[in-house]
Tab-separated table of C-alpha atoms in Angstrom:
chain	number	residue	atom	x	y	z
A	65	MET	CA	58.253	-24.813	-1.025
A	66	MET	CA	54.810	-23.334	-1.298
A	67	LYS	CA	55.566	-21.284	-4.970
A	68	ARG	CA	56.912	-24.956	-6.231
A	69	ASN	CA	53.830	-26.788	-4.855
A	70	ILE	CA	51.724	-24.296	-6.486
A	71	LEU	CA	54.369	-24.501	-10.282
A	72	ILE	CA	53.326	-28.335	-9.858
A	73	ILE	CA	50.348	-28.499	-9.418
A	74	PHE	CA	50.124	-25.751	-11.860
A	75	LEU	CA	51.601	-27.687	-14.666
A	76	ALA	CA	50.177	-30.809	-14.049
A	77	LEU	CA	46.476	-29.216	-14.551
A	78	THR	CA	48.188	-27.586	-17.897
A	79	THR	CA	49.682	-31.317	-18.761
A	80	ALA	CA	46.450	-32.825	-18.067
A	81	ALA	CA	44.164	-30.407	-20.034
A	82	PHE	CA	46.545	-30.397	-22.677
A	83	ALA	CA	46.054	-35.030	-22.900
A	84	ALA	CA	42.068	-34.581	-22.613
A	85	ASP	CA	40.034	-34.916	-24.993
A	86	SER	CA	38.386	-31.580	-25.170
A	87	ALA	CA	36.712	-28.507	-27.349
A	88	ILE	CA	39.323	-26.683	-26.593
A	89	TYR	CA	43.166	-28.482	-26.071
A	90	GLY	CA	42.204	-31.689	-27.463
A	91	GLU	CA	41.512	-33.036	-31.444
A	92	GLU	CA	38.775	-30.818	-31.867
A	93	LEU	CA	40.808	-28.081	-31.486
A	94	VAL	CA	41.624	-27.666	-34.811
A	95	THR	CA	38.685	-28.488	-36.093
A	96	ASN	CA	36.674	-25.940	-33.762
A	97	ILE	CA	39.043	-23.313	-35.246
A	98	LEU	CA	37.813	-24.395	-38.881
A	99	GLY	CA	34.430	-23.946	-37.915
A	100	TYR	CA	34.304	-20.197	-36.870
A	101	ASP	CA	31.966	-18.426	-38.275
A	102	LYS	CA	31.551	-20.851	-41.301
A	103	GLU	CA	28.478	-22.158	-42.450
A	104	GLY	CA	26.544	-24.029	-39.472
A	105	SER	CA	27.855	-21.422	-36.897
A	106	LEU	CA	25.822	-19.072	-35.319
A	107	HIS	CA	27.915	-16.136	-36.758
A	108	LEU	CA	28.202	-14.460	-33.261
A	109	GLY	CA	31.514	-13.488	-33.763
A	110	GLN	CA	30.977	-9.747	-34.403
A	111	TRP	CA	27.778	-9.405	-32.640
A	112	PHE	CA	29.711	-10.752	-29.903
A	113	THR	CA	32.997	-8.514	-30.440
A	114	ILE	CA	30.560	-5.107	-30.906
A	115	LEU	CA	27.936	-6.037	-27.559
A	116	GLN	CA	31.109	-7.439	-25.107
A	117	GLY	CA	33.159	-4.355	-26.562
A	118	LYS	CA	31.237	-1.332	-26.110
A	119	TYR	CA	27.895	-1.887	-25.800
A	120	PHE	CA	27.593	-4.191	-22.396
A	121	SER	CA	29.898	-1.717	-20.248
A	122	ILE	CA	27.718	1.303	-21.549
A	123	ALA	CA	24.786	0.088	-20.343
A	124	PHE	CA	25.745	-2.003	-17.246
A	125	LEU	CA	27.280	1.882	-16.442
A	126	ALA	CA	23.517	3.279	-16.946
A	127	ILE	CA	22.047	0.868	-14.610
A	128	LEU	CA	25.423	1.228	-11.872
A	129	PHE	CA	24.488	5.161	-12.059
A	130	GLY	CA	21.075	5.444	-13.405
A	131	VAL	CA	19.005	3.221	-11.187
A	132	PRO	CA	20.248	4.909	-8.057
A	133	ALA	CA	19.701	8.298	-9.318
A	134	VAL	CA	16.476	7.763	-10.274
A	135	PHE	CA	15.490	6.487	-6.354
A	136	ALA	CA	17.423	9.320	-5.128
A	137	LEU	CA	15.236	11.605	-7.180
A	138	HIS	CA	12.339	9.689	-5.877
A	139	TYR	CA	13.338	9.813	-2.979
A	140	PHE	CA	13.576	13.383	-2.258
A	141	ILE	CA	10.164	14.606	-4.479
A	142	ILE	CA	8.079	11.897	-3.591
A	143	GLY	CA	9.368	10.689	-0.093
A	144	PRO	CA	9.366	7.060	1.880
A	145	LYS	CA	6.204	5.909	2.849
A	146	VAL	CA	5.454	5.634	6.644
A	147	PHE	CA	2.940	3.212	8.030
A	148	SER	CA	1.563	3.000	11.879
A	149	HIS	CA	2.878	0.855	14.146
A	150	ASP	CA	0.793	0.769	16.899
A	151	ARG	CA	-1.510	-1.929	15.007
A	152	LYS	CA	-1.042	-5.620	14.789
A	153	LYS	CA	1.558	-7.209	13.363
A	154	ILE	CA	0.717	-9.721	10.254
A	155	HIS	CA	3.185	-12.462	10.328
A	156	VAL	CA	3.901	-12.950	7.266
A	157	PHE	CA	7.092	-14.847	6.490
A	158	ASN	CA	8.122	-18.323	8.513
A	159	LEU	CA	11.983	-18.598	9.251
A	160	PHE	CA	12.548	-21.117	6.622
A	161	HIS	CA	11.379	-18.409	4.372
A	162	ARG	CA	13.563	-15.953	5.712
A	163	PHE	CA	16.356	-18.082	5.827
A	164	ILE	CA	16.163	-19.102	2.156
A	165	HIS	CA	15.663	-15.433	1.627
A	166	TRP	CA	18.592	-14.160	3.234
A	167	LEU	CA	20.694	-16.861	1.956
A	168	ALA	CA	20.062	-15.626	-1.889
A	169	GLY	CA	20.666	-11.865	-0.423
A	170	PHE	CA	23.893	-12.103	0.563
A	171	SER	CA	25.196	-14.143	-2.568
A	172	PHE	CA	23.590	-11.224	-3.943
A	173	LEU	CA	25.569	-8.731	-2.409
A	174	VAL	CA	28.959	-10.081	-3.351
A	175	LEU	CA	27.280	-11.786	-6.712
A	176	ILE	CA	26.160	-8.117	-7.511
A	177	PRO	CA	29.814	-5.867	-7.117
A	178	THR	CA	32.176	-8.884	-8.073
A	179	GLY	CA	30.089	-8.780	-11.822
A	180	PHE	CA	30.490	-5.138	-12.077
A	181	ILE	CA	34.377	-5.627	-11.115
A	182	MET	CA	34.705	-8.224	-13.809
A	183	ILE	CA	32.616	-6.007	-16.601
A	184	PHE	CA	35.115	-3.170	-15.674
A	185	GLY	CA	38.164	-5.289	-15.252
A	186	SER	CA	40.603	-2.630	-17.517
A	187	PHE	CA	39.381	-0.112	-15.636
A	188	PHE	CA	40.902	-1.439	-12.425
A	189	GLY	CA	44.247	-2.463	-14.512
A	190	GLY	CA	42.874	-6.391	-14.386
A	191	GLY	CA	45.336	-8.588	-12.213
A	192	THR	CA	44.662	-9.847	-9.398
A	193	PHE	CA	41.829	-7.672	-7.847
A	194	VAL	CA	39.448	-8.773	-10.625
A	195	GLU	CA	40.883	-12.389	-10.761
A	196	VAL	CA	39.251	-12.159	-6.869
A	197	SER	CA	36.845	-10.961	-7.876
A	198	LYS	CA	35.460	-13.787	-10.041
A	199	GLU	CA	36.742	-16.617	-7.834
A	200	LEU	CA	34.235	-14.852	-5.261
A	201	HIS	CA	31.780	-14.333	-7.544
A	202	ALA	CA	31.771	-18.130	-8.446
A	203	ILE	CA	31.844	-18.925	-4.473
A	204	SER	CA	28.969	-16.614	-4.028
A	205	THR	CA	27.288	-18.541	-7.249
A	206	VAL	CA	27.392	-21.785	-5.457
A	207	PHE	CA	25.545	-20.278	-2.590
A	208	PHE	CA	22.709	-18.916	-4.736
A	209	ALA	CA	22.482	-22.444	-6.363
A	210	ILE	CA	21.657	-23.934	-3.226
A	211	ALA	CA	19.199	-21.285	-2.237
A	212	VAL	CA	16.908	-20.509	-5.456
A	213	VAL	CA	15.626	-23.866	-6.110
A	214	PRO	CA	13.002	-23.909	-2.182
A	215	MET	CA	12.958	-20.729	-2.993
A	216	THR	CA	11.162	-21.128	-6.391
A	217	LEU	CA	9.358	-24.083	-4.774
A	218	MET	CA	7.878	-21.948	-1.537
A	219	TRP	CA	6.913	-18.857	-3.666
A	220	ILE	CA	5.775	-20.235	-6.819
A	221	LYS	CA	2.473	-20.539	-6.360
A	222	GLU	CA	2.234	-16.795	-4.953
A	223	MET	CA	4.031	-15.415	-7.732
A	224	LEU	CA	1.722	-16.137	-10.185
A	225	PRO	CA	0.328	-13.206	-12.235
A	226	THR	CA	-3.383	-11.436	-11.379
A	227	MET	CA	-5.471	-8.968	-12.278
A	228	ASP	CA	-4.187	-7.325	-9.420
A	229	ASP	CA	-0.860	-7.262	-11.345
A	230	VAL	CA	-2.234	-5.313	-14.329
A	231	LYS	CA	-3.642	-3.122	-11.807
A	232	TRP	CA	-0.696	-2.571	-9.716
A	233	MET	CA	1.388	-2.011	-12.785
A	234	MET	CA	-1.140	0.846	-14.038
A	235	ILE	CA	-0.461	3.257	-10.972
A	236	LEU	CA	3.272	1.549	-10.354
A	237	GLY	CA	1.962	0.508	-7.205
A	238	GLY	CA	1.304	3.872	-5.365
A	239	TYR	CA	4.805	5.194	-5.483
A	240	LEU	CA	4.018	8.522	-7.387
A	241	SER	CA	1.859	9.450	-5.557
A	242	LYS	CA	2.522	10.840	-1.312
A	243	VAL	CA	-1.183	9.932	-0.682
A	244	LYS	CA	-1.854	6.645	1.306
A	245	ARG	CA	-4.804	4.295	-0.936
A	246	PRO	CA	-5.711	0.796	-0.889
A	247	ILE	CA	-2.934	-0.979	-3.433
A	248	PRO	CA	-4.015	-4.164	-5.316
A	249	ALA	CA	-2.148	-6.512	-4.906
A	250	GLY	CA	-1.409	-9.737	-3.392
A	251	LYS	CA	0.942	-10.959	-0.507
A	252	PHE	CA	3.135	-10.587	-3.510
A	253	ASN	CA	2.801	-7.375	-5.711
A	254	ALA	CA	3.728	-7.588	-9.592
A	255	GLY	CA	6.940	-5.318	-8.631
A	256	GLN	CA	8.214	-7.870	-6.302
A	257	LYS	CA	6.840	-10.888	-8.668
A	258	MET	CA	9.009	-9.688	-11.771
A	259	TRP	CA	11.883	-9.847	-9.432
A	260	PHE	CA	11.272	-13.503	-8.000
A	261	TRP	CA	10.951	-14.488	-12.212
A	262	VAL	CA	14.380	-12.616	-13.273
A	263	CYS	CA	15.702	-13.998	-10.210
A	264	THR	CA	14.893	-17.879	-9.706
A	265	PHE	CA	14.389	-19.109	-13.616
A	266	GLY	CA	16.594	-15.730	-15.213
A	267	GLY	CA	18.998	-16.912	-12.091
A	268	ILE	CA	19.593	-20.538	-12.992
A	269	VAL	CA	20.266	-19.619	-17.120
A	270	MET	CA	22.961	-17.472	-15.364
A	271	ILE	CA	24.125	-20.325	-13.067
A	272	LEU	CA	24.359	-22.438	-16.197
A	273	THR	CA	25.881	-19.269	-18.575
A	274	GLY	CA	28.189	-19.144	-15.825
A	275	ALA	CA	29.886	-22.573	-15.284
A	276	ALA	CA	30.011	-22.454	-19.413
A	277	MET	CA	32.070	-19.171	-19.432
A	278	TYR	CA	34.235	-20.617	-16.012
A	279	PHE	CA	35.053	-23.727	-16.928
A	280	GLN	CA	35.194	-23.379	-20.289
A	281	ASP	CA	36.583	-27.003	-21.604
A	282	PHE	CA	34.288	-29.399	-21.734
A	283	GLU	CA	31.695	-31.503	-23.196
A	284	LEU	CA	28.206	-31.990	-23.590
A	285	ALA	CA	26.685	-33.939	-26.287
A	286	ILE	CA	23.010	-31.432	-26.643
A	287	ILE	CA	25.753	-28.616	-27.837
A	288	LYS	CA	27.286	-30.727	-30.837
A	289	SER	CA	24.064	-32.398	-31.324
A	290	MET	CA	22.794	-28.830	-32.299
A	291	GLY	CA	25.700	-28.249	-34.333
A	292	LEU	CA	27.246	-25.558	-31.935
A	293	SER	CA	30.530	-25.228	-31.539
A	294	GLN	CA	32.616	-24.575	-28.552
A	295	ILE	CA	33.818	-20.431	-29.110
A	296	ASP	CA	29.460	-20.291	-30.520
A	297	PHE	CA	28.392	-21.343	-27.107
A	298	LEU	CA	30.659	-19.779	-24.582
A	299	ARG	CA	29.799	-16.632	-26.727
A	300	LEU	CA	26.004	-17.344	-26.332
A	301	SER	CA	26.279	-17.953	-22.819
A	302	ALA	CA	28.874	-14.815	-22.641
A	303	ILE	CA	25.877	-12.652	-24.243
A	304	VAL	CA	22.868	-14.078	-22.627
A	305	HIS	CA	24.626	-13.962	-18.955
A	306	ASN	CA	25.321	-9.785	-19.016
A	307	ILE	CA	21.657	-9.481	-21.217
A	308	LEU	CA	20.275	-11.122	-18.204
A	309	GLY	CA	22.639	-9.891	-15.460
A	310	MET	CA	21.583	-6.215	-16.302
A	311	ALA	CA	18.218	-7.245	-15.407
A	312	VAL	CA	19.225	-9.181	-12.150
A	313	ALA	CA	21.369	-5.907	-11.635
A	314	ALA	CA	18.951	-3.051	-12.328
A	315	LEU	CA	16.016	-5.337	-10.072
A	316	PHE	CA	17.914	-6.255	-7.107
A	317	PHE	CA	19.309	-2.003	-7.001
A	318	THR	CA	15.224	-1.787	-6.546
A	319	HIS	CA	14.516	-4.585	-4.341
A	320	VAL	CA	17.331	-2.875	-1.930
A	321	TYR	CA	16.013	0.538	-2.519
A	322	MET	CA	11.879	-0.412	-2.160
A	323	SER	CA	13.075	-2.738	1.118
A	324	MET	CA	15.339	-0.088	3.213
A	325	PHE	CA	14.238	3.307	2.106
A	326	ALA	CA	10.721	3.745	0.142
A	327	ILE	CA	9.035	1.407	2.660
A	328	LYS	CA	10.165	2.446	6.303
A	329	GLY	CA	10.958	-0.145	8.140
A	330	ALA	CA	9.850	-3.147	5.451
A	331	ILE	CA	12.971	-4.631	6.007
A	332	HIS	CA	12.123	-5.531	9.496
A	333	SER	CA	9.718	-7.991	7.559
A	334	MET	CA	12.508	-10.799	6.743
A	335	ILE	CA	13.800	-10.191	9.725
A	336	THR	CA	11.129	-10.978	12.340
A	337	GLY	CA	8.822	-12.197	9.805
A	338	ASP	CA	6.105	-9.665	10.418
A	339	LYS	CA	4.582	-6.659	8.890
A	340	GLU	CA	2.769	-3.921	9.841
A	341	GLU	CA	-1.023	-3.991	9.997
A	342	GLU	CA	-1.294	-0.611	7.808
A	343	GLU	CA	1.499	-1.930	5.384
A	344	VAL	CA	-0.292	-4.913	4.764
A	345	GLU	CA	-3.761	-2.866	4.847
A	346	ILE	CA	-2.452	-0.404	2.443
A	347	LEU	CA	0.401	-1.720	0.053
A	348	HIS	CA	-1.494	-5.538	-0.080
A	349	SER	CA	-5.225	-4.749	-0.026
A	350	SER	CA	-6.083	-7.944	-1.698
A	351	TYR	CA	-4.362	-10.047	0.382
A	352	TYR	CA	-5.483	-7.562	3.845
A	353	LYS	CA	-9.139	-8.560	2.066
A	354	GLU	CA	-7.790	-12.235	2.158
A	355	LEU	CA	-6.900	-12.662	6.021
A	356	LYS	CA	-9.837	-10.820	6.876
A	357	GLU	CA	-12.537	-12.950	5.400
A	358	ASN	CA	-10.329	-16.003	6.921
A	359	ASN	CA	-10.365	-14.244	10.576
A	360	LYS	CA	-6.922	-14.479	10.028
A	361	ILE	CA	-6.314	-11.583	11.514
């Protein structure tokens, strides 16, 4: 009975799709086919084939194994930074901050692995496993979409670049040294700010391009006004989505390493909202001075 109902629903949806006035199944199908790679096209066919068929998989493979390998070397050669737990606790993140952060964080814990599974779908033999991963990827995107707007609004002011960020980048935040010395940084350092901008604005672009690839068959006036065929738009979406996906994956691995391994106990700040005073004094020295001047500690 269930199989019969599924078959009926599938046939109904397929019939509706073919009957719709759409860019893929409707009257525009022939127009789009004739317009592929012709004058006015973005001529993405060859680039899409090369990038999607070869270079994207190599790049994602390098990120998947290369970034963790670099951090493993850092951990065993330089080691983690350890700060005193005997001093004051400085309250940095309120409950709403932590909830939004974890909502985004848990969505990434699904988005990143399922994204890699889809990239290497042929390695897994395609089929149900990859298809389920695709659906989980789409569902997790909804949760990330809920988190990304409030996360952007609540932290955007503190994520604006300052001269401290230039100084931080010049010494890579002091992470290449075992010596604990004050690092120029506000409430968020340059590395955290980089992750924020890629995660939020890059994430919003990924939501839009991902939705385009997931639904595929839709009409947007802006696409037509730009002279783009549907296939052009989908190819462009795939290219942009994958390039941003590389940045997101690399920085996500970095964020996890820094919060769970490079700084002992750092992850607790997103559980309790508190940071150790010595950690703030050393890794966020400008923020620490500001708190002292305002008698907040």
